Amino acid sequence: MINYLKLYAIRKSDGRKLASCFLIIRILNSWKNTVPKFKQRVYEAQLVENNAPDTLVIRVEATNEEDYGPNAQLTYHLIGNDLASVKNSIDQQSYSILNTYSNGLFQIKSDSGEIYVKRVLNREQNDFYTLNVIAIDNGNVKRMSDIC
């Protein structure tokens, strides 16, 4: 919603109008708080065997296009397959279940969505990894994305 307001500067002594201007006010809906959405449903990456530790694997990205302020600020988390426990954890604002799934192999930077491999991977031990990532906004009422 946009409102227009005309402001006047008036001399107090004689009431003479000195200047005026229009002020445009855009009112944002702070209550809207939409659910974060990932830009892609599935992200894929490949790593060379015997990679260096702390190698960037991929960057995931979600947005809250209709939100602003804390509601638009997102944090990223690696999770396991138990989405119900994650939702309950978020509702209770207890984040201990988040970022525990990766068994020390992967780490996500919560502010950027960058996923790094923490150790050297060996294709003979495991040639495929699936990671579940969620994005959570920082609003008073936390909103969580679907799993990516």
PDB file of C-alpha atoms in Angstrom:
ATOM      1  CA  MET A   1       0.000   0.000   0.000  1.00  0.00           C
ATOM      2  CA  ILE A   2       1.326   3.435  -0.926  1.00  0.00           C
ATOM      3  CA  ASN A   3       0.208   6.671   0.741  1.00  0.00           C
ATOM      4  CA  TYR A   4       1.024  10.208  -0.305  1.00  0.00           C
ATOM      5  CA  LEU A   5       1.443  13.043   2.154  1.00  0.00           C
ATOM      6  CA  LYS A   6       2.022  16.709   1.325  1.00  0.00           C
ATOM      7  CA  LEU A   7       4.174  18.544   3.852  1.00  0.00           C
ATOM      8  CA  TYR A   8       4.295  22.314   4.251  1.00  0.00           C
ATOM      9  CA  ALA A   9       6.838  24.518   5.997  1.00  0.00           C
ATOM     10  CA  ILE A  10       4.982  27.560   7.379  1.00  0.00           C
ATOM     11  CA  ARG A  11       6.477  30.570   9.118  1.00  0.00           C
ATOM     12  CA  LYS A  12       4.990  30.743  12.589  1.00  0.00           C
ATOM     13  CA  SER A  13       5.017  34.553  12.843  1.00  0.00           C
ATOM     14  CA  ASP A  14       2.912  35.394   9.783  1.00  0.00           C
ATOM     15  CA  GLY A  15       1.621  31.999   8.557  1.00  0.00           C
ATOM     16  CA  ARG A  16       3.400  32.406   5.239  1.00  0.00           C
ATOM     17  CA  LYS A  17       4.053  29.164   3.346  1.00  0.00           C
ATOM     18  CA  LEU A  18       7.820  28.773   2.773  1.00  0.00           C
ATOM     19  CA  ALA A  19       8.035  25.376   1.074  1.00  0.00           C
ATOM     20  CA  SER A  20       6.171  22.180   0.434  1.00  0.00           C
ATOM     21  CA  CYS A  21       6.966  18.668  -0.695  1.00  0.00           C
ATOM     22  CA  PHE A  22       5.287  15.331  -1.278  1.00  0.00           C
ATOM     23  CA  LEU A  23       6.246  12.408   0.883  1.00  0.00           C
ATOM     24  CA  ILE A  24       5.528   8.943  -0.464  1.00  0.00           C
ATOM     25  CA  ILE A  25       5.027   6.314   2.236  1.00  0.00           C
ATOM     26  CA  ARG A  26       5.033   2.618   1.376  1.00  0.00           C
ATOM     27  CA  ILE A  27       3.482   0.487   4.095  1.00  0.00           C
ATOM     28  CA  LEU A  28       4.873  -3.034   4.201  1.00  0.00           C
ATOM     29  CA  ASN A  29       3.010  -5.969   5.692  1.00  0.00           C
ATOM     30  CA  SER A  30       5.132  -7.082   8.623  1.00  0.00           C
ATOM     31  CA  TRP A  31       2.604  -9.805   9.417  1.00  0.00           C
ATOM     32  CA  LYS A  32       2.879 -11.559   6.054  1.00  0.00           C
ATOM     33  CA  ASN A  33       5.851 -13.838   6.901  1.00  0.00           C
ATOM     34  CA  THR A  34       5.895 -16.197   3.930  1.00  0.00           C
ATOM     35  CA  VAL A  35       7.565 -19.591   3.795  1.00  0.00           C
ATOM     36  CA  PRO A  36      11.119 -19.600   2.367  1.00  0.00           C
ATOM     37  CA  LYS A  37      11.408 -21.293  -1.031  1.00  0.00           C
ATOM     38  CA  PHE A  38      14.506 -22.761  -2.628  1.00  0.00           C
ATOM     39  CA  LYS A  39      15.343 -21.515  -6.107  1.00  0.00           C
ATOM     40  CA  GLN A  40      15.763 -25.151  -7.217  1.00  0.00           C
ATOM     41  CA  ARG A  41      14.034 -28.259  -5.899  1.00  0.00           C
ATOM     42  CA  VAL A  42      17.122 -30.442  -6.376  1.00  0.00           C
ATOM     43  CA  TYR A  43      20.778 -29.424  -6.414  1.00  0.00           C
ATOM     44  CA  GLU A  44      23.459 -31.745  -7.761  1.00  0.00           C
ATOM     45  CA  ALA A  45      27.224 -31.579  -7.484  1.00  0.00           C
ATOM     46  CA  GLN A  46      30.223 -33.782  -8.240  1.00  0.00           C
ATOM     47  CA  LEU A  47      33.475 -34.075  -6.323  1.00  0.00           C
ATOM     48  CA  VAL A  48      36.773 -35.591  -7.324  1.00  0.00           C
ATOM     49  CA  GLU A  49      37.762 -38.585  -5.227  1.00  0.00           C
ATOM     50  CA  ASN A  50      40.414 -37.808  -2.594  1.00  0.00           C
ATOM     51  CA  ASN A  51      39.292 -34.196  -2.503  1.00  0.00           C
ATOM     52  CA  ALA A  52      40.905 -31.674  -0.210  1.00  0.00           C
ATOM     53  CA  PRO A  53      39.110 -31.092   3.110  1.00  0.00           C
ATOM     54  CA  ASP A  54      37.025 -27.905   3.300  1.00  0.00           C
ATOM     55  CA  THR A  55      36.285 -27.998  -0.440  1.00  0.00           C
ATOM     56  CA  LEU A  56      33.177 -26.110  -1.512  1.00  0.00           C
ATOM     57  CA  VAL A  57      30.649 -28.614  -2.865  1.00  0.00           C
ATOM     58  CA  ILE A  58      27.714 -26.401  -3.813  1.00  0.00           C
ATOM     59  CA  ARG A  59      25.704 -23.367  -2.734  1.00  0.00           C
ATOM     60  CA  VAL A  60      21.962 -23.679  -2.196  1.00  0.00           C
ATOM     61  CA  GLU A  61      19.759 -20.601  -2.168  1.00  0.00           C
ATOM     62  CA  ALA A  62      16.279 -19.868  -0.871  1.00  0.00           C
ATOM     63  CA  THR A  63      14.321 -16.623  -0.831  1.00  0.00           C
ATOM     64  CA  ASN A  64      11.482 -14.923   0.989  1.00  0.00           C
ATOM     65  CA  GLU A  65      10.653 -12.509  -1.801  1.00  0.00           C
ATOM     66  CA  GLU A  66       7.545 -11.030  -0.187  1.00  0.00           C
ATOM     67  CA  ASP A  67       9.118 -10.508   3.234  1.00  0.00           C
ATOM     68  CA  TYR A  68      11.454  -7.878   4.638  1.00  0.00           C
ATOM     69  CA  GLY A  69      13.463  -7.380   7.818  1.00  0.00           C
ATOM     70  CA  PRO A  70      14.029 -10.459  10.016  1.00  0.00           C
ATOM     71  CA  ASN A  71      11.388 -12.411   8.088  1.00  0.00           C
ATOM     72  CA  ALA A  72      13.541 -12.148   4.947  1.00  0.00           C
ATOM     73  CA  GLN A  73      16.800 -13.159   6.671  1.00  0.00           C
ATOM     74  CA  LEU A  74      17.357 -16.883   6.212  1.00  0.00           C
ATOM     75  CA  THR A  75      19.597 -19.455   7.842  1.00  0.00           C
ATOM     76  CA  TYR A  76      20.415 -22.800   6.233  1.00  0.00           C
ATOM     77  CA  HIS A  77      20.630 -26.129   8.036  1.00  0.00           C
ATOM     78  CA  LEU A  78      21.548 -29.719   7.178  1.00  0.00           C
ATOM     79  CA  ILE A  79      18.987 -32.147   8.562  1.00  0.00           C
ATOM     80  CA  GLY A  80      18.252 -35.866   8.646  1.00  0.00           C
ATOM     81  CA  ASN A  81      15.139 -37.543   7.279  1.00  0.00           C
ATOM     82  CA  ASP A  82      12.881 -36.952  10.310  1.00  0.00           C
ATOM     83  CA  LEU A  83      11.091 -33.779   9.228  1.00  0.00           C
ATOM     84  CA  ALA A  84       8.515 -34.035  12.044  1.00  0.00           C
ATOM     85  CA  SER A  85      11.275 -33.805  14.673  1.00  0.00           C
ATOM     86  CA  VAL A  86      12.785 -30.836  12.860  1.00  0.00           C
ATOM     87  CA  LYS A  87       9.447 -28.978  12.739  1.00  0.00           C
ATOM     88  CA  ASN A  88       8.877 -29.700  16.434  1.00  0.00           C
ATOM     89  CA  SER A  89      12.387 -28.477  17.228  1.00  0.00           C
ATOM     90  CA  ILE A  90      11.743 -25.229  15.354  1.00  0.00           C
ATOM     91  CA  ASP A  91       8.351 -24.714  17.017  1.00  0.00           C
ATOM     92  CA  GLN A  92      10.058 -25.026  20.403  1.00  0.00           C
ATOM     93  CA  GLN A  93      12.979 -22.881  19.181  1.00  0.00           C
ATOM     94  CA  SER A  94      15.380 -25.669  20.106  1.00  0.00           C
ATOM     95  CA  TYR A  95      17.853 -26.098  17.268  1.00  0.00           C
ATOM     96  CA  SER A  96      19.880 -28.983  18.678  1.00  0.00           C
ATOM     97  CA  ILE A  97      18.560 -31.390  16.033  1.00  0.00           C
ATOM     98  CA  LEU A  98      19.771 -29.199  13.178  1.00  0.00           C
ATOM     99  CA  ASN A  99      23.129 -29.663  11.467  1.00  0.00           C
ATOM    100  CA  THR A 100      23.700 -33.039  13.145  1.00  0.00           C
ATOM    101  CA  TYR A 101      22.943 -35.346  10.222  1.00  0.00           C
ATOM    102  CA  SER A 102      26.084 -35.126   8.119  1.00  0.00           C
ATOM    103  CA  ASN A 103      28.236 -37.392  10.350  1.00  0.00           C
ATOM    104  CA  GLY A 104      31.036 -34.872  10.186  1.00  0.00           C
ATOM    105  CA  LEU A 105      31.422 -35.249   6.420  1.00  0.00           C
ATOM    106  CA  PHE A 106      29.624 -32.084   5.354  1.00  0.00           C
ATOM    107  CA  GLN A 107      29.045 -28.652   6.830  1.00  0.00           C
ATOM    108  CA  ILE A 108      26.766 -25.852   5.716  1.00  0.00           C
ATOM    109  CA  LYS A 109      27.434 -22.169   6.318  1.00  0.00           C
ATOM    110  CA  SER A 110      24.161 -21.104   7.870  1.00  0.00           C
ATOM    111  CA  ASP A 111      24.289 -17.562   6.489  1.00  0.00           C
ATOM    112  CA  SER A 112      25.218 -18.364   2.863  1.00  0.00           C
ATOM    113  CA  GLY A 113      23.974 -21.875   2.070  1.00  0.00           C
ATOM    114  CA  GLU A 114      27.468 -22.971   1.019  1.00  0.00           C
ATOM    115  CA  ILE A 115      28.051 -26.672   1.655  1.00  0.00           C
ATOM    116  CA  TYR A 116      31.610 -27.859   2.276  1.00  0.00           C
ATOM    117  CA  VAL A 117      33.069 -31.342   2.543  1.00  0.00           C
ATOM    118  CA  LYS A 118      34.985 -31.623   5.817  1.00  0.00           C
ATOM    119  CA  ARG A 119      37.049 -34.753   5.134  1.00  0.00           C
ATOM    120  CA  VAL A 120      38.569 -36.609   2.224  1.00  0.00           C
ATOM    121  CA  LEU A 121      35.920 -38.759   0.512  1.00  0.00           C
ATOM    122  CA  ASN A 122      36.679 -42.243  -0.791  1.00  0.00           C
ATOM    123  CA  ARG A 123      34.525 -43.553  -3.649  1.00  0.00           C
ATOM    124  CA  GLU A 124      35.081 -47.187  -2.591  1.00  0.00           C
ATOM    125  CA  GLN A 125      33.470 -46.441   0.785  1.00  0.00           C
ATOM    126  CA  ASN A 126      30.537 -44.442  -0.576  1.00  0.00           C
ATOM    127  CA  ASP A 127      29.995 -43.106  -4.096  1.00  0.00           C
ATOM    128  CA  PHE A 128      26.807 -41.134  -3.470  1.00  0.00           C
ATOM    129  CA  TYR A 129      25.563 -38.781  -0.748  1.00  0.00           C
ATOM    130  CA  THR A 130      22.153 -37.218  -0.275  1.00  0.00           C
ATOM    131  CA  LEU A 131      21.910 -34.185   1.981  1.00  0.00           C
ATOM    132  CA  ASN A 132      18.696 -32.595   3.185  1.00  0.00           C
ATOM    133  CA  VAL A 133      18.746 -28.830   3.605  1.00  0.00           C
ATOM    134  CA  ILE A 134      16.134 -26.477   5.017  1.00  0.00           C
ATOM    135  CA  ALA A 135      15.983 -22.702   5.218  1.00  0.00           C
ATOM    136  CA  ILE A 136      14.462 -20.975   8.251  1.00  0.00           C
ATOM    137  CA  ASP A 137      13.610 -17.300   8.485  1.00  0.00           C
ATOM    138  CA  ASN A 138      14.509 -15.144  11.498  1.00  0.00           C
ATOM    139  CA  GLY A 139      11.042 -13.736  12.136  1.00  0.00           C
ATOM    140  CA  ASN A 140       9.286 -13.855  15.508  1.00  0.00           C
ATOM    141  CA  VAL A 141       7.290 -16.788  14.166  1.00  0.00           C
ATOM    142  CA  LYS A 142       9.844 -19.038  12.459  1.00  0.00           C
ATOM    143  CA  ARG A 143       8.896 -20.278   9.001  1.00  0.00           C
ATOM    144  CA  MET A 144      10.668 -23.268   7.469  1.00  0.00           C
ATOM    145  CA  SER A 145      11.097 -24.185   3.818  1.00  0.00           C
ATOM    146  CA  ASP A 146      10.410 -27.588   2.353  1.00  0.00           C
ATOM    147  CA  ILE A 147      13.399 -29.899   2.269  1.00  0.00           C
ATOM    148  CA  CYS A 148      15.767 -29.324  -0.611  1.00  0.00           C
TER     149      CYS A 148
END
